[in-house]
Amino acid sequence: MFQDSPKLPNSQSHQSPYKARFNVRYLSWGLAIAVVSVVAGGIVSFRWFSEKLLLDLQDNLLGVAELQATQIDQWLLERKGDARVLASRPTTIDALKAFATNDPNSAIVQQQQASLNQFALDVQTSYDYRRIVFFNRQGQVAWQTGVQNPLPKAINAAFGDEDHLTSLGGEVRLIDLSLLKVSNQDLPVYGVLAYIYDEQNNLIGAVYLEKDPQNFLYSLLDRAANASATAETLLVRREGNNIRYLNPLRFASDPPLRLSRSLDQDSLLATQAILQSRRLVRGTDYRNIPVVGASFETTQAPWTVIYKVNLREANAPIRQLAIAISGLSGLLIGVVFWVGYQMLRLQRFKLEAIAREAEIEKAQIRAASASRYLTAIETAIDGYAVLDDRGYFLEVNVALGEMTGYDCDELLQRSIFDLLITDNLDPAQLLTEWGDRRRLKLYQQWRHKKGQIREMQLSLTTDLSADQSRFFIFVQDITQQKQANAALGESEQRLYRAIQDAPFPILLYASDGEILQLNRTWTALTGYDITEIPTIAAWAAKAYGEAYLTALQGIEKVYEIQNSTHDGEYAILIKDGDQRIWDFSSAPLGTLPDGRKLQITMAMDVTDRKANELALQAAKKQAEEANRAKSLFLANMSHELRTPLNGILGYTQILMFDESLSTEQKSSLKIIEQCGHHLLSLIADVLDFSKIEAQRLELIPTAVQFHYFILDIIQTCQIKATEKQLLLNYDIDPDIPDYLLVDDQRLRQVLLNLLGNAIKFTHQGSVVLDVQLSQPPQTPPKSPKHHWHRVHFAVRDTGCGIDPENHQKIFLPFEQVGDRRSRPHGTGLGLAISQKLVAMMGGELQLTSYPNKGSCFSFDLELSEVLVSPPLVADDQATRDHLQIIGYVGRRQTILIVDSRWVNRSVIKHFLMPLGFKILEAENGKDGLMVAEAHPVDLIISEMVMPRMDGQAMAHQIRQLEKFRTIPIFAMSGDVLDHGWHNINSDFDAFLEKPLDFSNLLEMLQTHLHLTWVYEGDR
């Protein structure tokens, strides 16, 4: 239907006029930047080089002036040295003495004159002095070399004052430059005058060495002046308000010392050098010509050396530099402009060529545009057609045929009204309306060739430029879109009903606070409908009362969430005034068509659940209080039971040492001791179980010599086994390492309990403890020195066994199985404690038992091997522990016992006093503090629980006293649950558990008091 069109010209290969103008603009900017860069570079270069030249000039001027001033000073110092040497020569001193005391015509005077003449002429000739003059004490000429010329006036001033002469010492004075009238000529001279003293340091005269400045001084100054055409060295001095020029001037005919200038001339170079003490000076010279120079003052004479050049000569290199840089910059700017001009010409030629090409391309583009339009219509997914003024199709594309089911030829035989579904249609009227509207959008139903009804959207444009009206239409099939919209509407309706009928409160609202939907549950639970709370602010005001502003701030944060969040639980007020607790959660639901964010908030009424939680917390608190009461009861019971046991077992141990008792009496005491220890073990079981339940029992692993550890346990149980005529054996794996890391106290407690039960319930046969490695050792990579071993423990017996239904019951606290009449005495806590201790050590206590066949209790533990040094051989003192101690070596030690119970103090007192200790007693911590301050004390044993002041408070106050900072203090208590070793502060050095174990007490006394025991066998 539509023909293919030619391809578009490749316009991208040609530069557009706009781009060309754009390039010209950038070229102009580039030329301007280049010119500015050249000028800036020239200025920067000129400034840098000019500053460099100025610095070089200043260094040169300063160097010359300083060098000449230094040379003058050095030369004057040498002349003064000549004068000192001449004044100190014996020849000079002898001659002046002879001149002063003898007749001038005497022989001695003639001889001295001859010697002095020879000596002075040598000095004059060697150092080119003009003359040498010797003066007597009165300043009269005693003798001189050369011509008899007048002397400088400064010499007369040197001898004018008698007091002045006596204070001169050995001074050498400079006789400054002055003019002498000789043969009607003014000769410039200067010299040095040195005073002459005899051996008694009396002034006897002076010597004057006169110098012609032409010989050295003026020639020195002239040498530097030859460095340039205008260079000149000036030697000046200040004379009152005038400046005197001392040397011949290069550019003036005035002789030396004749030219002077006033200091009032501020621009004068010499004025600036003298008055302002400036090293670098700039001004005018004696000719009023601008000059620049450097000045230095001599230290040996009141002279100032000025080295200067004309300012024009000084600036000559800078002017030459400026000319060179300006010429070079001008040349570079010319080159830049020439290059720019050539580029502009080239660009203009390109613009003309582009304009010609543009005209050609315009024609090609118009043709290509029409071709692209036809191609786009033909390949478009929307239908396109051209209708005549009667509604018949003049042109159609393939897409329109696919929408209607007709091919293009079939459509060209039909009109649009053949497809349109409508009643009472007037085609002529409809075409007229279309022509009047020019552009409009229509929604129509067309019938597909197969009879289906399709929803169409038409965009119609009327063309009135031709002889007959034509209509251009673009057609979109929106059947699926309308079906999707209908499905979406049904889905939204279902969602609305789901929210409305949900069994929990739901709220839909926009980000501006408008509530869009409240479900029935929300209204039913709160009593508010959407007319009463149309906004979030209205809901917050009703639900949160006076705190609604704070609640509203929290609600507004929900607008920023990106994912579903749990907002938390809040107490709200409902319409009838009741308070409810709701648990809120929120989530974003996207954006509304008007741009507002849509949020959903769901809630759960957790009032009843919170009430249950509060009840549960109250019950838990009550249970915790009951548990604390139980722990307090156990602690008090332990303390109250251990206190009398301390007296019973303590005095039993004391009486056992009495050798006067009969065997029957000792046997009775042994029974008392066994009953006491049995009662003590029952208390220990109850306390251990209470500690485990309260999670206050801690394991303390130590390095244990394992084979001896097992052997010690077997020996402990051997007595009871022998009493029942049972065979007690043990089998330990020889590969088990010597030292393992384990809490030996708790492992001993478990094994003793299992072995004790086995012996109790076995009436004949044997009891065996089996300890084996259950798997090969493993070496964790991070601990190369520690090897881990799984050790299997098993206690087997041939006793009565346990019924299977009692296997779990036997591990319950306070439970005992079997015939009540045959049950052994005990609390029923042993296995319960053992099971929990094994679990704390990382194992599980297991039971295998059958009635009348015996039982086996077993467990596995992961134990770490440790490398320790072998124990030292015990000394002779340690091997004698079995002997009875009767005293100790050294002075008598004083021990203070602080306990509110008299019986506890009495037991310790009666045990320690026979050993030589002095015992002091106190009933409470306050009394104990007073006794300790009043008496010298070596050690303190204090009960923890006492009235008025307990043991910890007393120990803390004692430690604050300087003399008690290092005294050993032992804590003692029967309440091992709350006042055990791990619950006391650092003021104590050791802990004693009631009832007291006297052997343990003796070991602690030996350690902390550094005692050496005296045994019965030592006497």
PDB file of N, CA and C in Angstrom, residues 141-190:
ATOM      1  N   VAL A 141     108.416  68.775  70.049  1.00  0.00           N
ATOM      2  CA  VAL A 141     109.098  67.858  69.129  1.00  0.00           C
ATOM      3  C   VAL A 141     110.500  67.631  69.646  1.00  0.00           C
ATOM      4  N   ALA A 142     110.771  66.365  69.953  1.00  0.00           N
ATOM      5  CA  ALA A 142     112.104  66.001  70.421  1.00  0.00           C
ATOM      6  C   ALA A 142     113.015  65.617  69.272  1.00  0.00           C
ATOM      7  N   TRP A 143     112.399  65.001  68.286  1.00  0.00           N
ATOM      8  CA  TRP A 143     113.194  64.577  67.107  1.00  0.00           C
ATOM      9  C   TRP A 143     112.218  64.082  66.053  1.00  0.00           C
ATOM     10  N   GLN A 144     112.552  64.275  64.739  1.00  0.00           N
ATOM     11  CA  GLN A 144     111.697  63.797  63.658  1.00  0.00           C
ATOM     12  C   GLN A 144     112.535  63.486  62.456  1.00  0.00           C
ATOM     13  N   THR A 145     111.982  62.644  61.565  1.00  0.00           N
ATOM     14  CA  THR A 145     112.641  62.304  60.308  1.00  0.00           C
ATOM     15  C   THR A 145     112.070  63.175  59.209  1.00  0.00           C
ATOM     16  N   GLY A 146     112.839  63.320  58.159  1.00  0.00           N
ATOM     17  CA  GLY A 146     112.310  64.014  56.990  1.00  0.00           C
ATOM     18  C   GLY A 146     112.303  65.521  57.172  1.00  0.00           C
ATOM     19  N   VAL A 147     111.406  66.159  56.425  1.00  0.00           N
ATOM     20  CA  VAL A 147     111.330  67.630  56.348  1.00  0.00           C
ATOM     21  C   VAL A 147     110.631  68.145  57.584  1.00  0.00           C
ATOM     22  N   GLN A 148     111.045  69.332  58.036  1.00  0.00           N
ATOM     23  CA  GLN A 148     110.440  69.944  59.207  1.00  0.00           C
ATOM     24  C   GLN A 148     109.193  70.696  58.786  1.00  0.00           C
ATOM     25  N   ASN A 149     108.059  69.990  58.615  1.00  0.00           N
ATOM     26  CA  ASN A 149     106.804  70.599  58.199  1.00  0.00           C
ATOM     27  C   ASN A 149     105.913  70.822  59.415  1.00  0.00           C
ATOM     28  N   PRO A 150     104.889  71.679  59.250  1.00  0.00           N
ATOM     29  CA  PRO A 150     103.964  71.885  60.376  1.00  0.00           C
ATOM     30  C   PRO A 150     103.247  70.573  60.729  1.00  0.00           C
ATOM     31  N   LEU A 151     102.799  70.544  61.970  1.00  0.00           N
ATOM     32  CA  LEU A 151     102.100  69.360  62.457  1.00  0.00           C
ATOM     33  C   LEU A 151     100.594  69.585  62.403  1.00  0.00           C
ATOM     34  N   PRO A 152      99.793  68.507  62.302  1.00  0.00           N
ATOM     35  CA  PRO A 152      98.329  68.639  62.344  1.00  0.00           C
ATOM     36  C   PRO A 152      97.888  69.202  63.689  1.00  0.00           C
ATOM     37  N   LYS A 153      96.803  69.984  63.650  1.00  0.00           N
ATOM     38  CA  LYS A 153      96.276  70.588  64.869  1.00  0.00           C
ATOM     39  C   LYS A 153      95.820  69.535  65.872  1.00  0.00           C
ATOM     40  N   ALA A 154      95.410  68.375  65.417  1.00  0.00           N
ATOM     41  CA  ALA A 154      94.913  67.352  66.337  1.00  0.00           C
ATOM     42  C   ALA A 154      95.987  66.879  67.289  1.00  0.00           C
ATOM     43  N   ILE A 155      97.325  67.056  66.914  1.00  0.00           N
ATOM     44  CA  ILE A 155      98.403  66.627  67.802  1.00  0.00           C
ATOM     45  C   ILE A 155      98.492  67.557  68.995  1.00  0.00           C
ATOM     46  N   ASN A 156      98.346  68.825  68.756  1.00  0.00           N
ATOM     47  CA  ASN A 156      98.398  69.768  69.880  1.00  0.00           C
ATOM     48  C   ASN A 156      97.277  69.479  70.872  1.00  0.00           C
ATOM     49  N   ALA A 157      96.097  69.094  70.370  1.00  0.00           N
ATOM     50  CA  ALA A 157      94.986  68.797  71.280  1.00  0.00           C
ATOM     51  C   ALA A 157      95.285  67.559  72.110  1.00  0.00           C
ATOM     52  N   ALA A 158      96.104  66.645  71.589  1.00  0.00           N
ATOM     53  CA  ALA A 158      96.421  65.422  72.320  1.00  0.00           C
ATOM     54  C   ALA A 158      97.278  65.687  73.547  1.00  0.00           C
ATOM     55  N   PHE A 159      98.078  66.844  73.531  1.00  0.00           N
ATOM     56  CA  PHE A 159      98.929  67.181  74.665  1.00  0.00           C
ATOM     57  C   PHE A 159      98.413  68.396  75.418  1.00  0.00           C
ATOM     58  N   GLY A 160      97.214  68.789  75.186  1.00  0.00           N
ATOM     59  CA  GLY A 160      96.718  70.032  75.787  1.00  0.00           C
ATOM     60  C   GLY A 160      96.299  69.903  77.230  1.00  0.00           C
ATOM     61  N   ASP A 161      95.983  68.759  77.711  1.00  0.00           N
ATOM     62  CA  ASP A 161      95.423  68.583  79.062  1.00  0.00           C
ATOM     63  C   ASP A 161      96.278  67.581  79.826  1.00  0.00           C
ATOM     64  N   GLU A 162      96.809  68.037  80.977  1.00  0.00           N
ATOM     65  CA  GLU A 162      97.681  67.175  81.763  1.00  0.00           C
ATOM     66  C   GLU A 162      96.920  65.978  82.334  1.00  0.00           C
ATOM     67  N   ASP A 163      95.705  66.243  82.852  1.00  0.00           N
ATOM     68  CA  ASP A 163      94.920  65.129  83.413  1.00  0.00           C
ATOM     69  C   ASP A 163      94.555  64.135  82.339  1.00  0.00           C
ATOM     70  N   HIS A 164      94.303  64.636  81.204  1.00  0.00           N
ATOM     71  CA  HIS A 164      93.945  63.730  80.096  1.00  0.00           C
ATOM     72  C   HIS A 164      95.087  62.793  79.790  1.00  0.00           C
ATOM     73  N   LEU A 165      96.302  63.333  79.828  1.00  0.00           N
ATOM     74  CA  LEU A 165      97.452  62.501  79.493  1.00  0.00           C
ATOM     75  C   LEU A 165      97.664  61.384  80.506  1.00  0.00           C
ATOM     76  N   THR A 166      97.421  61.660  81.763  1.00  0.00           N
ATOM     77  CA  THR A 166      97.654  60.645  82.788  1.00  0.00           C
ATOM     78  C   THR A 166      96.640  59.523  82.721  1.00  0.00           C
ATOM     79  N   SER A 167      95.552  59.744  82.068  1.00  0.00           N
ATOM     80  CA  SER A 167      94.508  58.709  81.997  1.00  0.00           C
ATOM     81  C   SER A 167      94.504  57.954  80.684  1.00  0.00           C
ATOM     82  N   LEU A 168      95.464  58.271  79.845  1.00  0.00           N
ATOM     83  CA  LEU A 168      95.425  57.633  78.517  1.00  0.00           C
ATOM     84  C   LEU A 168      95.904  56.202  78.554  1.00  0.00           C
ATOM     85  N   GLY A 169      96.765  55.860  79.440  1.00  0.00           N
ATOM     86  CA  GLY A 169      97.304  54.506  79.457  1.00  0.00           C
ATOM     87  C   GLY A 169      98.137  54.275  78.212  1.00  0.00           C
ATOM     88  N   GLY A 170      97.937  53.163  77.553  1.00  0.00           N
ATOM     89  CA  GLY A 170      98.697  52.853  76.342  1.00  0.00           C
ATOM     90  C   GLY A 170      97.911  53.112  75.090  1.00  0.00           C
ATOM     91  N   GLU A 171      97.077  54.101  75.050  1.00  0.00           N
ATOM     92  CA  GLU A 171      96.169  54.316  73.922  1.00  0.00           C
ATOM     93  C   GLU A 171      96.957  54.764  72.695  1.00  0.00           C
ATOM     94  N   VAL A 172      96.477  54.302  71.526  1.00  0.00           N
ATOM     95  CA  VAL A 172      96.979  54.762  70.231  1.00  0.00           C
ATOM     96  C   VAL A 172      95.848  55.507  69.558  1.00  0.00           C
ATOM     97  N   ARG A 173      96.088  56.738  69.183  1.00  0.00           N
ATOM     98  CA  ARG A 173      95.030  57.591  68.651  1.00  0.00           C
ATOM     99  C   ARG A 173      95.241  57.808  67.175  1.00  0.00           C
ATOM    100  N   LEU A 174      94.086  57.889  66.445  1.00  0.00           N
ATOM    101  CA  LEU A 174      94.132  58.205  65.021  1.00  0.00           C
ATOM    102  C   LEU A 174      94.131  59.720  64.864  1.00  0.00           C
ATOM    103  N   ILE A 175      95.087  60.203  64.123  1.00  0.00           N
ATOM    104  CA  ILE A 175      95.105  61.633  63.737  1.00  0.00           C
ATOM    105  C   ILE A 175      94.424  61.713  62.380  1.00  0.00           C
ATOM    106  N   ASP A 176      93.167  62.194  62.400  1.00  0.00           N
ATOM    107  CA  ASP A 176      92.290  62.114  61.236  1.00  0.00           C
ATOM    108  C   ASP A 176      92.852  62.919  60.071  1.00  0.00           C
ATOM    109  N   LEU A 177      92.313  62.622  58.881  1.00  0.00           N
ATOM    110  CA  LEU A 177      92.703  63.314  57.647  1.00  0.00           C
ATOM    111  C   LEU A 177      92.533  64.826  57.810  1.00  0.00           C
ATOM    112  N   SER A 178      93.566  65.527  57.422  1.00  0.00           N
ATOM    113  CA  SER A 178      93.527  66.997  57.468  1.00  0.00           C
ATOM    114  C   SER A 178      94.478  67.543  56.407  1.00  0.00           C
ATOM    115  N   LEU A 179      94.409  68.842  56.165  1.00  0.00           N
ATOM    116  CA  LEU A 179      95.240  69.500  55.149  1.00  0.00           C
ATOM    117  C   LEU A 179      96.363  70.254  55.847  1.00  0.00           C
ATOM    118  N   LEU A 180      97.604  70.033  55.357  1.00  0.00           N
ATOM    119  CA  LEU A 180      98.772  70.766  55.856  1.00  0.00           C
ATOM    120  C   LEU A 180      99.237  71.746  54.790  1.00  0.00           C
ATOM    121  N   LYS A 181      99.574  72.953  55.224  1.00  0.00           N
ATOM    122  CA  LYS A 181     100.071  73.996  54.298  1.00  0.00           C
ATOM    123  C   LYS A 181     101.566  73.801  54.165  1.00  0.00           C
ATOM    124  N   VAL A 182     102.003  73.274  53.019  1.00  0.00           N
ATOM    125  CA  VAL A 182     103.415  73.026  52.743  1.00  0.00           C
ATOM    126  C   VAL A 182     103.758  73.672  51.418  1.00  0.00           C
ATOM    127  N   SER A 183     104.692  74.662  51.484  1.00  0.00           N
ATOM    128  CA  SER A 183     105.117  75.352  50.238  1.00  0.00           C
ATOM    129  C   SER A 183     103.934  75.868  49.460  1.00  0.00           C
ATOM    130  N   ASN A 184     103.002  76.522  50.200  1.00  0.00           N
ATOM    131  CA  ASN A 184     101.807  77.102  49.589  1.00  0.00           C
ATOM    132  C   ASN A 184     100.905  76.061  48.939  1.00  0.00           C
ATOM    133  N   GLN A 185     101.048  74.844  49.375  1.00  0.00           N
ATOM    134  CA  GLN A 185     100.162  73.777  48.880  1.00  0.00           C
ATOM    135  C   GLN A 185      99.487  73.089  50.081  1.00  0.00           C
ATOM    136  N   ASP A 186      98.230  72.682  49.847  1.00  0.00           N
ATOM    137  CA  ASP A 186      97.493  71.944  50.878  1.00  0.00           C
ATOM    138  C   ASP A 186      97.649  70.448  50.626  1.00  0.00           C
ATOM    139  N   LEU A 187      98.399  69.827  51.529  1.00  0.00           N
ATOM    140  CA  LEU A 187      98.634  68.392  51.379  1.00  0.00           C
ATOM    141  C   LEU A 187      97.742  67.628  52.365  1.00  0.00           C
ATOM    142  N   PRO A 188      96.981  66.600  51.898  1.00  0.00           N
ATOM    143  CA  PRO A 188      96.177  65.777  52.817  1.00  0.00           C
ATOM    144  C   PRO A 188      97.078  64.766  53.522  1.00  0.00           C
ATOM    145  N   VAL A 189      97.014  64.721  54.832  1.00  0.00           N
ATOM    146  CA  VAL A 189      97.790  63.770  55.620  1.00  0.00           C
ATOM    147  C   VAL A 189      96.900  63.210  56.729  1.00  0.00           C
ATOM    148  N   TYR A 190      97.351  62.056  57.258  1.00  0.00           N
ATOM    149  CA  TYR A 190      96.745  61.483  58.446  1.00  0.00           C
ATOM    150  C   TYR A 190      97.768  60.572  59.077  1.00  0.00           C
TER     151      TYR A 190
END
